[in-house]
């Protein structure tokens, strides 16, 4: 087993063991870790379309909000239990991605990014005008007094997303996605149905994102369009993935852990007014020095640290 595979197995084992922690943690730490699991799941989902396929989606938050509202509507209007409502949310999010994917994924580069961003903004405005969804005033969900429940559900979503990514990465489907990322025209010549592969990748990504959105809605007990269609979620998905290593199995989770740890530390200090500025500076510094993310250094050790390449990268950043 390669170093990356061993690292992925180790992280999954640690995550599985963390299921035993909630009874021994205070409420604040349960909340922090639940949020970490959620953001890691979102980053893992984004990695399938942005990392493996090379299509930088700025609209994955669309599926987070869709999953949240689908779950909320099913629980409120149809009185479905959470698990049925969550499954419904996953199906709706994946179906929406497949429907949007056929025309949108014909675009590339900046055009695709702008189109997905427009969809996210448009979806927020559309939902805010719909009476069944409470218009702009939002929706309220039942309260689950067992706050450990959401810790375990978010953890389960993260573990499933990592295992699914590992399976895809070693499958013919995963190789097809990487081929599309490297050279879509050459992939088509090799007989890869690029359109179908891209839509499938986005639908799987949306399903994971929708599951996280559904769980967030129940956890938060109240949702409104600005909360669940917040573009900051999408920015964090991208940053976490790039920080850990795009197109890797557990890079997004590693990036999420580091970014969450930095954010928690800075938030606990007296520099809270400068929290965003300091965090942004750290992110820029890391991205400049580690253009491929942290995974090559975690799996290759010092052998992956190329001083000459680092100098060239720094010179290029000054131009």
Short mmCIF file of C-alpha atoms in Angstrom, two decimals:
data_model
loop_
_atom_site.label_atom_id
_atom_site.label_comp_id
_atom_site.label_asym_id
_atom_site.label_seq_id
_atom_site.Cartn_x
_atom_site.Cartn_y
_atom_site.Cartn_z
CA UNK A 1 0.00 0.00 0.00
CA UNK A 2 1.31 3.43 -0.94
CA UNK A 3 1.91 6.19 1.62
CA UNK A 4 -1.24 8.05 0.56
CA UNK A 5 -3.33 4.92 1.02
CA UNK A 6 -1.87 4.22 4.46
CA UNK A 7 -2.57 7.80 5.50
CA UNK A 8 -6.18 7.52 4.30
CA UNK A 9 -6.68 4.27 6.21
CA UNK A 10 -5.19 5.83 9.33
CA UNK A 11 -7.47 8.86 9.11
CA UNK A 12 -10.57 6.70 8.63
CA UNK A 13 -9.61 4.61 11.68
CA UNK A 14 -9.08 7.75 13.79
CA UNK A 15 -12.43 9.14 12.63
CA UNK A 16 -14.19 5.87 13.42
CA UNK A 17 -12.69 5.83 16.92
CA UNK A 18 -13.78 9.44 17.43
CA UNK A 19 -17.36 8.16 17.51
CA UNK A 20 -16.60 7.17 21.12
CA UNK A 21 -15.73 10.72 22.19
CA UNK A 22 -19.05 12.63 22.63
CA UNK A 23 -19.90 11.33 26.13
CA UNK A 24 -16.48 12.55 27.30
CA UNK A 25 -16.60 16.01 25.67
CA UNK A 26 -18.31 19.20 26.73
CA UNK A 27 -20.96 20.77 24.52
CA UNK A 28 -18.60 23.28 22.93
CA UNK A 29 -16.19 20.63 21.68
CA UNK A 30 -19.03 18.50 20.35
CA UNK A 31 -20.23 21.54 18.41
CA UNK A 32 -16.73 22.32 17.08
CA UNK A 33 -16.11 18.75 15.93
CA UNK A 34 -19.57 18.44 14.37
CA UNK A 35 -18.88 21.58 12.35
CA UNK A 36 -15.46 20.21 11.37
CA UNK A 37 -17.04 16.96 10.14
CA UNK A 38 -19.57 18.94 8.12
CA UNK A 39 -16.99 21.20 6.46
CA UNK A 40 -14.73 18.23 5.75
CA UNK A 41 -17.63 16.44 4.06
CA UNK A 42 -18.35 19.50 1.93
CA UNK A 43 -14.68 19.74 0.93
CA UNK A 44 -14.54 16.02 0.12
CA UNK A 45 -17.62 16.45 -2.06
CA UNK A 46 -16.19 19.48 -3.87
CA UNK A 47 -12.98 17.53 -4.50
CA UNK A 48 -14.82 15.09 -6.76
CA UNK A 49 -15.76 17.79 -9.26
CA UNK A 50 -13.03 20.36 -8.59
CA UNK A 51 -10.07 18.14 -7.71
CA UNK A 52 -10.52 14.95 -9.72
CA UNK A 53 -12.38 16.40 -12.70
CA UNK A 54 -10.78 19.85 -12.76
CA UNK A 55 -14.04 21.82 -12.89
CA UNK A 56 -13.89 24.52 -10.21
CA UNK A 57 -17.48 24.79 -9.07
CA UNK A 58 -18.43 27.97 -7.21
CA UNK A 59 -21.99 26.70 -6.93
CA UNK A 60 -21.77 23.58 -4.79
CA UNK A 61 -23.40 25.54 -2.00
CA UNK A 62 -26.53 25.33 -4.18
CA UNK A 63 -26.81 21.66 -3.24
CA UNK A 64 -26.13 22.37 0.42
CA UNK A 65 -29.06 24.78 0.48
CA UNK A 66 -31.21 22.48 -1.65
CA UNK A 67 -30.59 19.57 0.72
CA UNK A 68 -31.37 21.75 3.72
CA UNK A 69 -34.65 23.03 2.29
CA UNK A 70 -35.72 19.64 0.92
CA UNK A 71 -35.22 18.09 4.36
CA UNK A 72 -36.95 20.97 6.13
CA UNK A 73 -39.94 20.85 3.79
CA UNK A 74 -40.26 17.07 4.10
CA UNK A 75 -40.14 17.20 7.90
CA UNK A 76 -42.41 20.23 8.24
CA UNK A 77 -45.00 19.90 5.48
CA UNK A 78 -45.05 16.12 4.99
CA UNK A 79 -44.20 15.16 8.58
CA UNK A 80 -41.56 12.70 7.46
CA UNK A 81 -38.98 11.42 9.97
CA UNK A 82 -35.47 12.78 9.60
CA UNK A 83 -33.92 9.75 7.91
CA UNK A 84 -36.60 9.65 5.21
CA UNK A 85 -36.37 13.42 4.75
CA UNK A 86 -32.57 13.25 4.54
CA UNK A 87 -32.74 10.54 1.87
CA UNK A 88 -35.24 12.69 -0.03
CA UNK A 89 -32.83 15.64 0.24
CA UNK A 90 -29.96 13.57 -1.14
CA UNK A 91 -32.04 12.47 -4.13
CA UNK A 92 -33.27 16.01 -4.83
CA UNK A 93 -29.74 17.47 -4.64
CA UNK A 94 -28.28 14.78 -6.92
CA UNK A 95 -31.15 15.14 -9.41
CA UNK A 96 -30.71 18.91 -9.50
CA UNK A 97 -26.98 18.50 -10.19
CA UNK A 98 -27.69 16.04 -13.00
CA UNK A 99 -30.30 18.36 -14.50
CA UNK A 100 -28.03 21.40 -14.35
CA UNK A 101 -24.94 19.44 -15.28
CA UNK A 102 -25.86 18.55 -18.84
CA UNK A 103 -25.85 22.17 -20.07
CA UNK A 104 -23.51 23.78 -17.50
CA UNK A 105 -20.71 21.21 -17.72
CA UNK A 106 -20.31 21.98 -21.41
CA UNK A 107 -18.65 25.19 -20.23
CA UNK A 108 -15.06 25.27 -19.04
CA UNK A 109 -12.70 27.37 -16.98
CA UNK A 110 -13.91 30.80 -15.96
CA UNK A 111 -17.18 30.37 -17.85
CA UNK A 112 -18.08 27.30 -15.79
CA UNK A 113 -17.07 29.00 -12.53
CA UNK A 114 -19.17 32.08 -13.30
CA UNK A 115 -22.14 29.96 -14.38
CA UNK A 116 -22.10 27.92 -11.16
CA UNK A 117 -21.75 31.09 -9.08
CA UNK A 118 -24.76 32.56 -10.88
CA UNK A 119 -26.79 29.43 -10.14
CA UNK A 120 -26.01 29.69 -6.42
CA UNK A 121 -27.01 33.35 -6.28
CA UNK A 122 -30.11 32.72 -8.38
CA UNK A 123 -31.21 29.76 -6.26
CA UNK A 124 -31.01 31.83 -3.09
CA UNK A 125 -33.19 34.53 -4.66
CA UNK A 126 -35.65 31.94 -6.03
CA UNK A 127 -36.13 30.13 -2.72
CA UNK A 128 -36.60 33.44 -0.91
CA UNK A 129 -39.71 34.07 -3.05
CA UNK A 130 -41.41 30.71 -2.50
CA UNK A 131 -44.30 30.57 -0.04
CA UNK A 132 -43.90 26.83 0.79
CA UNK A 133 -40.36 27.58 1.94
CA UNK A 134 -41.35 30.47 4.16
CA UNK A 135 -40.12 33.05 1.65
CA UNK A 136 -37.34 35.12 3.17
CA UNK A 137 -38.40 34.40 6.76
CA UNK A 138 -37.09 30.84 6.64
CA UNK A 139 -38.32 27.53 8.04
CA UNK A 140 -38.29 25.97 11.50
CA UNK A 141 -37.58 22.30 12.16
CA UNK A 142 -38.30 20.09 15.19
CA UNK A 143 -35.73 20.14 17.98
CA UNK A 144 -33.71 17.00 18.67
CA UNK A 145 -32.50 17.24 22.29
CA UNK A 146 -29.73 14.69 21.68
CA UNK A 147 -27.01 16.96 20.29
CA UNK A 148 -24.63 13.97 20.09
CA UNK A 149 -26.88 12.67 17.31
CA UNK A 150 -25.66 15.31 14.86
CA UNK A 151 -22.04 14.63 15.77
CA UNK A 152 -22.48 10.99 14.78
CA UNK A 153 -24.46 11.74 11.61
CA UNK A 154 -21.94 14.30 10.34
CA UNK A 155 -19.11 11.92 11.21
CA UNK A 156 -20.85 9.16 9.27
CA UNK A 157 -21.26 11.40 6.22
CA UNK A 158 -17.55 12.26 6.34
CA UNK A 159 -16.42 8.64 6.62
CA UNK A 160 -18.72 7.60 3.77
CA UNK A 161 -17.43 10.47 1.61
CA UNK A 162 -13.80 9.43 2.20
CA UNK A 163 -14.51 5.76 1.47
CA UNK A 164 -16.47 6.71 -1.64
CA UNK A 165 -13.62 8.95 -2.82
CA UNK A 166 -11.12 6.12 -2.26
CA UNK A 167 -13.30 3.74 -4.27
CA UNK A 168 -13.74 6.24 -7.11
CA UNK A 169 -10.03 7.11 -7.18
CA UNK A 170 -9.14 3.47 -7.86
CA UNK A 171 -11.94 2.75 -10.33
CA UNK A 172 -12.22 3.17 -14.08
CA UNK A 173 -14.61 6.02 -13.40
CA UNK A 174 -11.96 7.79 -11.32
CA UNK A 175 -9.32 7.30 -14.01
CA UNK A 176 -11.77 8.77 -16.51
CA UNK A 177 -12.24 11.86 -14.34
CA UNK A 178 -8.48 12.38 -14.05
CA UNK A 179 -8.12 11.94 -17.81
CA UNK A 180 -10.78 14.63 -18.33
CA UNK A 181 -8.93 16.93 -15.95
CA UNK A 182 -5.61 16.47 -17.74
CA UNK A 183 -6.89 16.68 -21.32
CA UNK A 184 -10.58 16.40 -22.10
CA UNK A 185 -10.08 16.13 -25.87
CA UNK A 186 -7.59 13.29 -25.48
CA UNK A 187 -9.97 11.56 -23.06
CA UNK A 188 -12.73 11.71 -25.67
CA UNK A 189 -10.39 10.20 -28.26
CA UNK A 190 -9.74 7.33 -25.86
CA UNK A 191 -13.47 6.61 -25.81
CA UNK A 192 -14.37 8.25 -22.51
CA UNK A 193 -17.87 9.73 -22.43
CA UNK A 194 -16.76 13.00 -20.85
CA UNK A 195 -20.24 14.51 -20.57
CA UNK A 196 -21.67 11.52 -18.72
CA UNK A 197 -18.64 11.20 -16.43
CA UNK A 198 -18.72 14.89 -15.47
CA UNK A 199 -22.45 14.84 -14.75
CA UNK A 200 -22.06 11.68 -12.65
CA UNK A 201 -19.20 13.25 -10.66
CA UNK A 202 -21.22 16.40 -9.99
CA UNK A 203 -24.29 14.38 -9.00
CA UNK A 204 -22.27 12.32 -6.49
CA UNK A 205 -20.71 15.52 -5.16
CA UNK A 206 -24.17 17.06 -4.83
CA UNK A 207 -25.53 13.99 -3.02
CA UNK A 208 -22.86 14.25 -0.31
CA UNK A 209 -23.35 18.01 -0.07
CA UNK A 210 -27.12 17.58 0.14
CA UNK A 211 -26.76 15.05 2.97
CA UNK A 212 -24.65 17.54 4.92
CA UNK A 213 -27.18 20.29 4.20
CA UNK A 214 -30.09 18.15 5.40
CA UNK A 215 -28.28 17.31 8.64
CA UNK A 216 -27.32 20.94 9.16
CA UNK A 217 -30.95 22.01 8.80
CA UNK A 218 -32.11 19.58 11.49
CA UNK A 219 -29.13 20.46 13.69
CA UNK A 220 -29.70 24.21 13.41
CA UNK A 221 -33.53 23.85 13.76
CA UNK A 222 -33.95 26.99 11.61
CA UNK A 223 -32.84 27.83 8.08
CA UNK A 224 -33.24 30.78 5.77
CA UNK A 225 -31.80 31.47 2.29
CA UNK A 226 -28.83 33.65 3.38
CA UNK A 227 -27.72 30.96 5.84
CA UNK A 228 -27.80 27.81 3.71
CA UNK A 229 -26.88 29.44 0.38
CA UNK A 230 -23.99 31.38 1.93
CA UNK A 231 -21.18 31.59 -0.64
CA UNK A 232 -18.63 31.52 2.19
CA UNK A 233 -19.30 27.79 2.45
CA UNK A 234 -18.22 27.37 -1.15
CA UNK A 235 -15.08 29.45 -0.63
CA UNK A 236 -14.13 27.31 2.36
CA UNK A 237 -14.73 24.09 0.39
CA UNK A 238 -12.25 25.26 -2.23
CA UNK A 239 -9.63 26.57 0.21
CA UNK A 240 -9.71 23.41 2.33
CA UNK A 241 -9.33 21.21 -0.72
CA UNK A 242 -6.45 23.21 -2.19
CA UNK A 243 -4.72 23.41 1.19
CA UNK A 244 -4.83 19.67 1.77
CA UNK A 245 -4.34 18.63 -1.84
CA UNK A 246 -6.86 18.64 -4.68
CA UNK A 247 -7.46 15.33 -6.41
CA UNK A 248 -6.31 13.29 -3.39
CA UNK A 249 -8.37 11.00 -1.19
CA UNK A 250 -8.06 12.70 2.21
CA UNK A 251 -6.42 16.01 1.30
CA UNK A 252 -9.68 17.96 1.79
CA UNK A 253 -10.14 16.53 5.28
CA UNK A 254 -6.56 17.41 6.22
CA UNK A 255 -7.03 20.93 4.87
CA UNK A 256 -10.28 21.24 6.79
CA UNK A 257 -8.62 20.12 10.01
CA UNK A 258 -5.77 22.63 9.68
CA UNK A 259 -8.03 25.51 8.68
CA UNK A 260 -10.49 24.71 11.47
CA UNK A 261 -7.69 24.47 14.04
CA UNK A 262 -6.22 27.81 12.95
CA UNK A 263 -9.66 29.42 13.02
CA UNK A 264 -10.44 28.07 16.50
CA UNK A 265 -7.06 29.21 17.87
CA UNK A 266 -7.31 32.70 16.42
CA UNK A 267 -10.92 33.02 17.51
CA UNK A 268 -9.91 32.22 21.08
CA UNK A 269 -7.26 34.95 21.16
CA UNK A 270 -7.68 38.65 21.85
CA UNK A 271 -7.10 39.41 18.15
CA UNK A 272 -10.66 38.45 17.21
CA UNK A 273 -11.25 41.71 15.23
CA UNK A 274 -8.30 40.72 13.02
CA UNK A 275 -9.27 37.06 12.89
CA UNK A 276 -10.29 37.05 9.23
CA UNK A 277 -7.27 39.11 8.14
CA UNK A 278 -4.76 36.90 9.94
CA UNK A 279 -6.44 33.72 8.71
CA UNK A 280 -6.45 35.04 5.14
CA UNK A 281 -2.75 35.92 5.33
CA UNK A 282 -1.92 32.42 6.58
CA UNK A 283 -3.91 30.87 3.76
CA UNK A 284 -2.17 32.99 1.11
CA UNK A 285 1.23 32.14 2.59
CA UNK A 286 0.51 28.40 2.58
CA UNK A 287 -0.95 28.37 -0.93
CA UNK A 288 2.10 30.22 -2.32
CA UNK A 289 4.55 27.85 -0.65
CA UNK A 290 2.50 24.69 -1.19
CA UNK A 291 0.85 24.94 -4.62
CA UNK A 292 0.08 21.20 -4.64
CA UNK A 293 -1.25 21.22 -1.10
CA UNK A 294 0.08 19.38 1.92
CA UNK A 295 -0.46 15.80 0.76
CA UNK A 296 2.84 15.45 -1.18
CA UNK A 297 4.74 16.49 1.93
CA UNK A 298 2.75 14.27 4.25
CA UNK A 299 3.20 11.21 2.04
CA UNK A 300 6.68 11.92 0.67
CA UNK A 301 8.33 13.61 3.64
CA UNK A 302 11.43 15.66 2.94
CA UNK A 303 11.84 14.03 -0.47
CA UNK A 304 8.80 15.95 -1.65
CA UNK A 305 10.29 19.27 -0.54
CA UNK A 306 12.01 20.64 -3.65
CA UNK A 307 13.91 23.80 -2.68
CA UNK A 308 14.55 24.74 -6.30
CA UNK A 309 10.87 24.51 -7.16
CA UNK A 310 10.05 26.57 -4.08
CA UNK A 311 12.42 29.35 -5.17
CA UNK A 312 10.92 29.33 -8.66
CA UNK A 313 7.43 29.54 -7.16
CA UNK A 314 8.41 32.51 -5.00
CA UNK A 315 10.00 34.30 -7.97
CA UNK A 316 6.86 33.71 -10.04
CA UNK A 317 4.67 35.08 -7.24
CA UNK A 318 6.66 38.33 -7.20
CA UNK A 319 6.19 38.97 -10.91
#
